[in-house]
PDB file of C-alpha atoms in Angstrom:
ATOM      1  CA  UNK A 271     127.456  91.041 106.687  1.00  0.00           C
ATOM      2  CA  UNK A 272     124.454  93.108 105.524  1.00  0.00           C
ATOM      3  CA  UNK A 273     123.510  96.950 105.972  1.00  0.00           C
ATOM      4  CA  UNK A 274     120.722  97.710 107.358  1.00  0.00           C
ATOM      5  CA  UNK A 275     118.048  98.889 105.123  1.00  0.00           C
ATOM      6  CA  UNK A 276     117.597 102.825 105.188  1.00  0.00           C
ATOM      7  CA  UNK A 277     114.896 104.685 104.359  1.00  0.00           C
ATOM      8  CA  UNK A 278     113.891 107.884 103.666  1.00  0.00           C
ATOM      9  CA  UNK A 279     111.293 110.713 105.948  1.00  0.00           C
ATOM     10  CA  UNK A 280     109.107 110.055 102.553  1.00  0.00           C
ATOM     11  CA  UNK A 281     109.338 106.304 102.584  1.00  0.00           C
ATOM     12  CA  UNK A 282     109.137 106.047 106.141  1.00  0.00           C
ATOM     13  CA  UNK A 283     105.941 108.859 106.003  1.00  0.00           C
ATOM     14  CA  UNK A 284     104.338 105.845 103.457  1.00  0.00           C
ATOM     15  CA  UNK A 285     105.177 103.120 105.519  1.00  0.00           C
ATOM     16  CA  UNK A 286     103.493 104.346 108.752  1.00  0.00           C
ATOM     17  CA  UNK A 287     101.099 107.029 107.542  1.00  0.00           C
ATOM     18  CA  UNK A 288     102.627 109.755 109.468  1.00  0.00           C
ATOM     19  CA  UNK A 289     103.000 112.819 107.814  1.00  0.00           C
ATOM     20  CA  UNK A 290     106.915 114.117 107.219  1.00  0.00           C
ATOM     21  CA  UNK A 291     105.531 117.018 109.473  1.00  0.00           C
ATOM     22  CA  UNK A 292     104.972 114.374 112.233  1.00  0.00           C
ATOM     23  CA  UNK A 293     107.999 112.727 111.681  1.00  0.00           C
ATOM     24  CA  UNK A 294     109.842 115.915 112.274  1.00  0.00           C
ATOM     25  CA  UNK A 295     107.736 116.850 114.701  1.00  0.00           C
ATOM     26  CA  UNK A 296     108.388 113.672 116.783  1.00  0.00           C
ATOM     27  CA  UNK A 297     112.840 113.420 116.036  1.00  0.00           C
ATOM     28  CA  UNK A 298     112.309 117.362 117.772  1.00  0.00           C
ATOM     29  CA  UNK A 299     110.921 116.241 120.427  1.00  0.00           C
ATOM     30  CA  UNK A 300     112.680 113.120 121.078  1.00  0.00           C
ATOM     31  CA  UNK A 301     110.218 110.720 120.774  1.00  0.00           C
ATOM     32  CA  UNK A 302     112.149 109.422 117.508  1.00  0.00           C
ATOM     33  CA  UNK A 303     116.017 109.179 118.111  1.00  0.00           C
ATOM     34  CA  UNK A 304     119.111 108.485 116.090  1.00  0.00           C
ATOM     35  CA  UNK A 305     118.338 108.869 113.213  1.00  0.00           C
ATOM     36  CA  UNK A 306     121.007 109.641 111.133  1.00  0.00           C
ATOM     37  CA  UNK A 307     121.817 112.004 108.449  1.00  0.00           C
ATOM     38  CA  UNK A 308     123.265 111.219 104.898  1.00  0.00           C
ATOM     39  CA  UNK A 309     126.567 113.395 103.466  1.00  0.00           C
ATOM     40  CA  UNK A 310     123.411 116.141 102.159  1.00  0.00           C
ATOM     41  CA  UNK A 311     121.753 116.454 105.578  1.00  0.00           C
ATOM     42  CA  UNK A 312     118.797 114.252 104.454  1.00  0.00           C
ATOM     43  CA  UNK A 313     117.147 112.032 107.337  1.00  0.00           C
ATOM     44  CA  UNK A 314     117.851 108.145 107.335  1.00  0.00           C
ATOM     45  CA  UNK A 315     116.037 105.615 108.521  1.00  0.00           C
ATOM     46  CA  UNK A 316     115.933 102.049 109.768  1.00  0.00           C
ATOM     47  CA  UNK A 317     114.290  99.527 110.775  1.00  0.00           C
ATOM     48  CA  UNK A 318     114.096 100.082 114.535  1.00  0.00           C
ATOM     49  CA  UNK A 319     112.943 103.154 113.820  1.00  0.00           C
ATOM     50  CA  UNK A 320     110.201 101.674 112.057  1.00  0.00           C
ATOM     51  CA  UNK A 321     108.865  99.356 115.124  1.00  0.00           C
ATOM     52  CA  UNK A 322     108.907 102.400 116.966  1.00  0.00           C
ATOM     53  CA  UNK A 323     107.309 104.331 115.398  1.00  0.00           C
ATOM     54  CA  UNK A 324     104.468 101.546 114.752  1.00  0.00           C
ATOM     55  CA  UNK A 325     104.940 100.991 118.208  1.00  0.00           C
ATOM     56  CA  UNK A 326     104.112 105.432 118.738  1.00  0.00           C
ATOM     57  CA  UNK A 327     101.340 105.372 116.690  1.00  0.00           C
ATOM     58  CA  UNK A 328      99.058 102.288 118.597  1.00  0.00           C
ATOM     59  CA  UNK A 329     100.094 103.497 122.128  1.00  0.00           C
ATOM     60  CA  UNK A 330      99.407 107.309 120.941  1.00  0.00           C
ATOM     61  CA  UNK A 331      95.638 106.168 119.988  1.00  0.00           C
ATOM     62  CA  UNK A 332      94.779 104.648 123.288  1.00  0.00           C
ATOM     63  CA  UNK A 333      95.738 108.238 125.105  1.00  0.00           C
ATOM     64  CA  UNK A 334      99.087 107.814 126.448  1.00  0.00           C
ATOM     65  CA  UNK A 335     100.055 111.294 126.727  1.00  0.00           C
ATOM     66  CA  UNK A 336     103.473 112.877 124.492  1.00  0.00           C
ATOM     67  CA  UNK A 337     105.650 112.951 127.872  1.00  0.00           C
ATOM     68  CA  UNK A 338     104.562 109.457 129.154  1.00  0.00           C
ATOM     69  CA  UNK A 339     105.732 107.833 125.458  1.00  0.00           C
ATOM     70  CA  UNK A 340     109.279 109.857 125.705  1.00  0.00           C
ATOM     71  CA  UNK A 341     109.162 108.165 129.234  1.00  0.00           C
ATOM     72  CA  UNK A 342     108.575 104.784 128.151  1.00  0.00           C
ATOM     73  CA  UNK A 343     111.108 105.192 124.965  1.00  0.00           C
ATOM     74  CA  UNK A 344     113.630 106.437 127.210  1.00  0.00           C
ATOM     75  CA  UNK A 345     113.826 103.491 129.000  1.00  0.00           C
ATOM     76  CA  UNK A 346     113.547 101.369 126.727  1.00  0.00           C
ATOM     77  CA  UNK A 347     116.444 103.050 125.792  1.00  0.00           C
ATOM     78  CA  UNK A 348     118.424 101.774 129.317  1.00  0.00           C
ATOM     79  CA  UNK A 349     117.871  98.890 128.329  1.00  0.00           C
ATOM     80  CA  UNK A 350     116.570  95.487 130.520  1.00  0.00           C
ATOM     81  CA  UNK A 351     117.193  96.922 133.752  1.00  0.00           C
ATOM     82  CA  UNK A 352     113.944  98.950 133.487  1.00  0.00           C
ATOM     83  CA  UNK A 353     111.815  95.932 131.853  1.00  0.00           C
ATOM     84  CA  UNK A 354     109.572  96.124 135.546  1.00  0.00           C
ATOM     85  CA  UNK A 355     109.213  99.656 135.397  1.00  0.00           C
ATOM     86  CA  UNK A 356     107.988  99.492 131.293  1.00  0.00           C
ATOM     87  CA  UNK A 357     105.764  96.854 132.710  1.00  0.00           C
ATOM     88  CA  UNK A 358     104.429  98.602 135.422  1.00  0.00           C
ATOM     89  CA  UNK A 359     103.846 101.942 132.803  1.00  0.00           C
ATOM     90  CA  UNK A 360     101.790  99.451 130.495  1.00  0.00           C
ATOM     91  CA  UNK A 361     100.205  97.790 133.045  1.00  0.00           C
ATOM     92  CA  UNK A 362      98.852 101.146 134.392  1.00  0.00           C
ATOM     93  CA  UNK A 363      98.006 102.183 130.796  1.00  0.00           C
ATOM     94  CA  UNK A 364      95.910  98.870 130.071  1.00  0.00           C
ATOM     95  CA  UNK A 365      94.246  99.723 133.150  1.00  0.00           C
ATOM     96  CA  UNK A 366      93.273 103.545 131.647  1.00  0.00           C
ATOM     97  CA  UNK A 367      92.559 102.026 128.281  1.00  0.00           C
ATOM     98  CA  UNK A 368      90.185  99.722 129.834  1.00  0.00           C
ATOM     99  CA  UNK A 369      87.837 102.417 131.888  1.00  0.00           C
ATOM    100  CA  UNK A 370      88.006 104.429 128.698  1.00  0.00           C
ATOM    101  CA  UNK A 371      86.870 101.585 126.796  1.00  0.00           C
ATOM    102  CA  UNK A 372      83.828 100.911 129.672  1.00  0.00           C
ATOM    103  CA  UNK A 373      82.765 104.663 129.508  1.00  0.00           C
ATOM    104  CA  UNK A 374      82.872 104.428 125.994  1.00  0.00           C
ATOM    105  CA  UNK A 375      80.598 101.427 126.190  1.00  0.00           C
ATOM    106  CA  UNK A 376      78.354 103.261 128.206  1.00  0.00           C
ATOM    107  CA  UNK A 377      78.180 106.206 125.825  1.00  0.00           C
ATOM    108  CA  UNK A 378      77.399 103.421 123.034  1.00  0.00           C
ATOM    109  CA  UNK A 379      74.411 102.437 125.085  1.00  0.00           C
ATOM    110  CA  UNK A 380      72.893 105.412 125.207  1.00  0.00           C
ATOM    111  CA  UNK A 381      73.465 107.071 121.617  1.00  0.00           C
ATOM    112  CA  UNK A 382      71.894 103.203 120.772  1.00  0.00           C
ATOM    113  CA  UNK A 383      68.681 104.021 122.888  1.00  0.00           C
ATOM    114  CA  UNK A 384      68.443 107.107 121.222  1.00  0.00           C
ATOM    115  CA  UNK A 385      68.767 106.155 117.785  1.00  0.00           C
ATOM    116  CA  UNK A 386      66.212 103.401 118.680  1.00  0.00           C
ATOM    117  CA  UNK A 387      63.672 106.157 120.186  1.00  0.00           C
ATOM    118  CA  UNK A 388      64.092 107.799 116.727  1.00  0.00           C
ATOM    119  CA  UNK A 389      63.670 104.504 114.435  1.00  0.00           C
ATOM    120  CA  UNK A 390      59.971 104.087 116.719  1.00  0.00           C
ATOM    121  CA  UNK A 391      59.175 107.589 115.711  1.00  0.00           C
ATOM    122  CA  UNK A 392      59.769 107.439 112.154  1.00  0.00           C
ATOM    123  CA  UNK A 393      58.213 103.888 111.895  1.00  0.00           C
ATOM    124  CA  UNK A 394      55.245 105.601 113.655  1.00  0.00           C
ATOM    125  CA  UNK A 395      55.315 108.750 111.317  1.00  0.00           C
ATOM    126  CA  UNK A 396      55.370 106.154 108.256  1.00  0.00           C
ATOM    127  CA  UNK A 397      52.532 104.354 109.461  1.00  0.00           C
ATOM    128  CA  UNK A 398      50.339 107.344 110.636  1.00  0.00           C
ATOM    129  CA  UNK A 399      51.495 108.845 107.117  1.00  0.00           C
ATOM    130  CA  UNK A 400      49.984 105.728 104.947  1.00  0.00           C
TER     131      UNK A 400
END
């Protein structure tokens, strides 16, 4: 039988691109949990903690709020009798993600209209200029 592969708050800080601050910051607040401690009090990590924290990172950058995540890793933590509710939490967060990602669309449209507007003007400056 293998171990499972442990790794330290600096490896795992490389491997995800979290600072250690973060990492600490996140075990405080619960977000990451378990991990365990070696005989000189220094944080080890596995795997699943890994995924997780992947799995932190992409939800954290389409807006899901600090208290929502602990939500959804708390029961994830019960296990599969709250798979429909985890759906139901994603499913409402695609739905946010999505209007975010149609206002941000419209936003796109206009900064585009504007830089166009200034393109005309400096082409017209150039040519008035020559």
């Amino acid at each position: 039988m293998h171990e499972k592969a442990e790794y330290t708050i600096h490896e795992v800080s490389k491997m995800t691109g979290l600072s250690t601050h973060t990492l600490r910051y996140y075990e405080k607040e619960q977000l990451i949990k378990y991990v365990s401690r070696d005989q000189n009090g220094y944080r080890k990590y596995v795997s699943d903690h890994i995924e997780w924290i992947e799995f932190l990172k992409i939800i954290k950058k389409t807006n899901m709020p600090l208290e929502k995540i602990k939500l959804f890793g708390d029961l994830l933590e019960k296990g599969d009798s709250t798979l429909c509710e985890r759906e139901q939490m994603l499913l409402a967060h695609h739905e946010q993600v999505l209007d975010e990602m149609e206002s941000i669309e419209k936003c796109l449209i206009h900064i585009n209209q504007k830089l166009q507007r200034y393109r005309r003007k400096i082409d017209n400056l150039s040519n008035s200029e020559q």
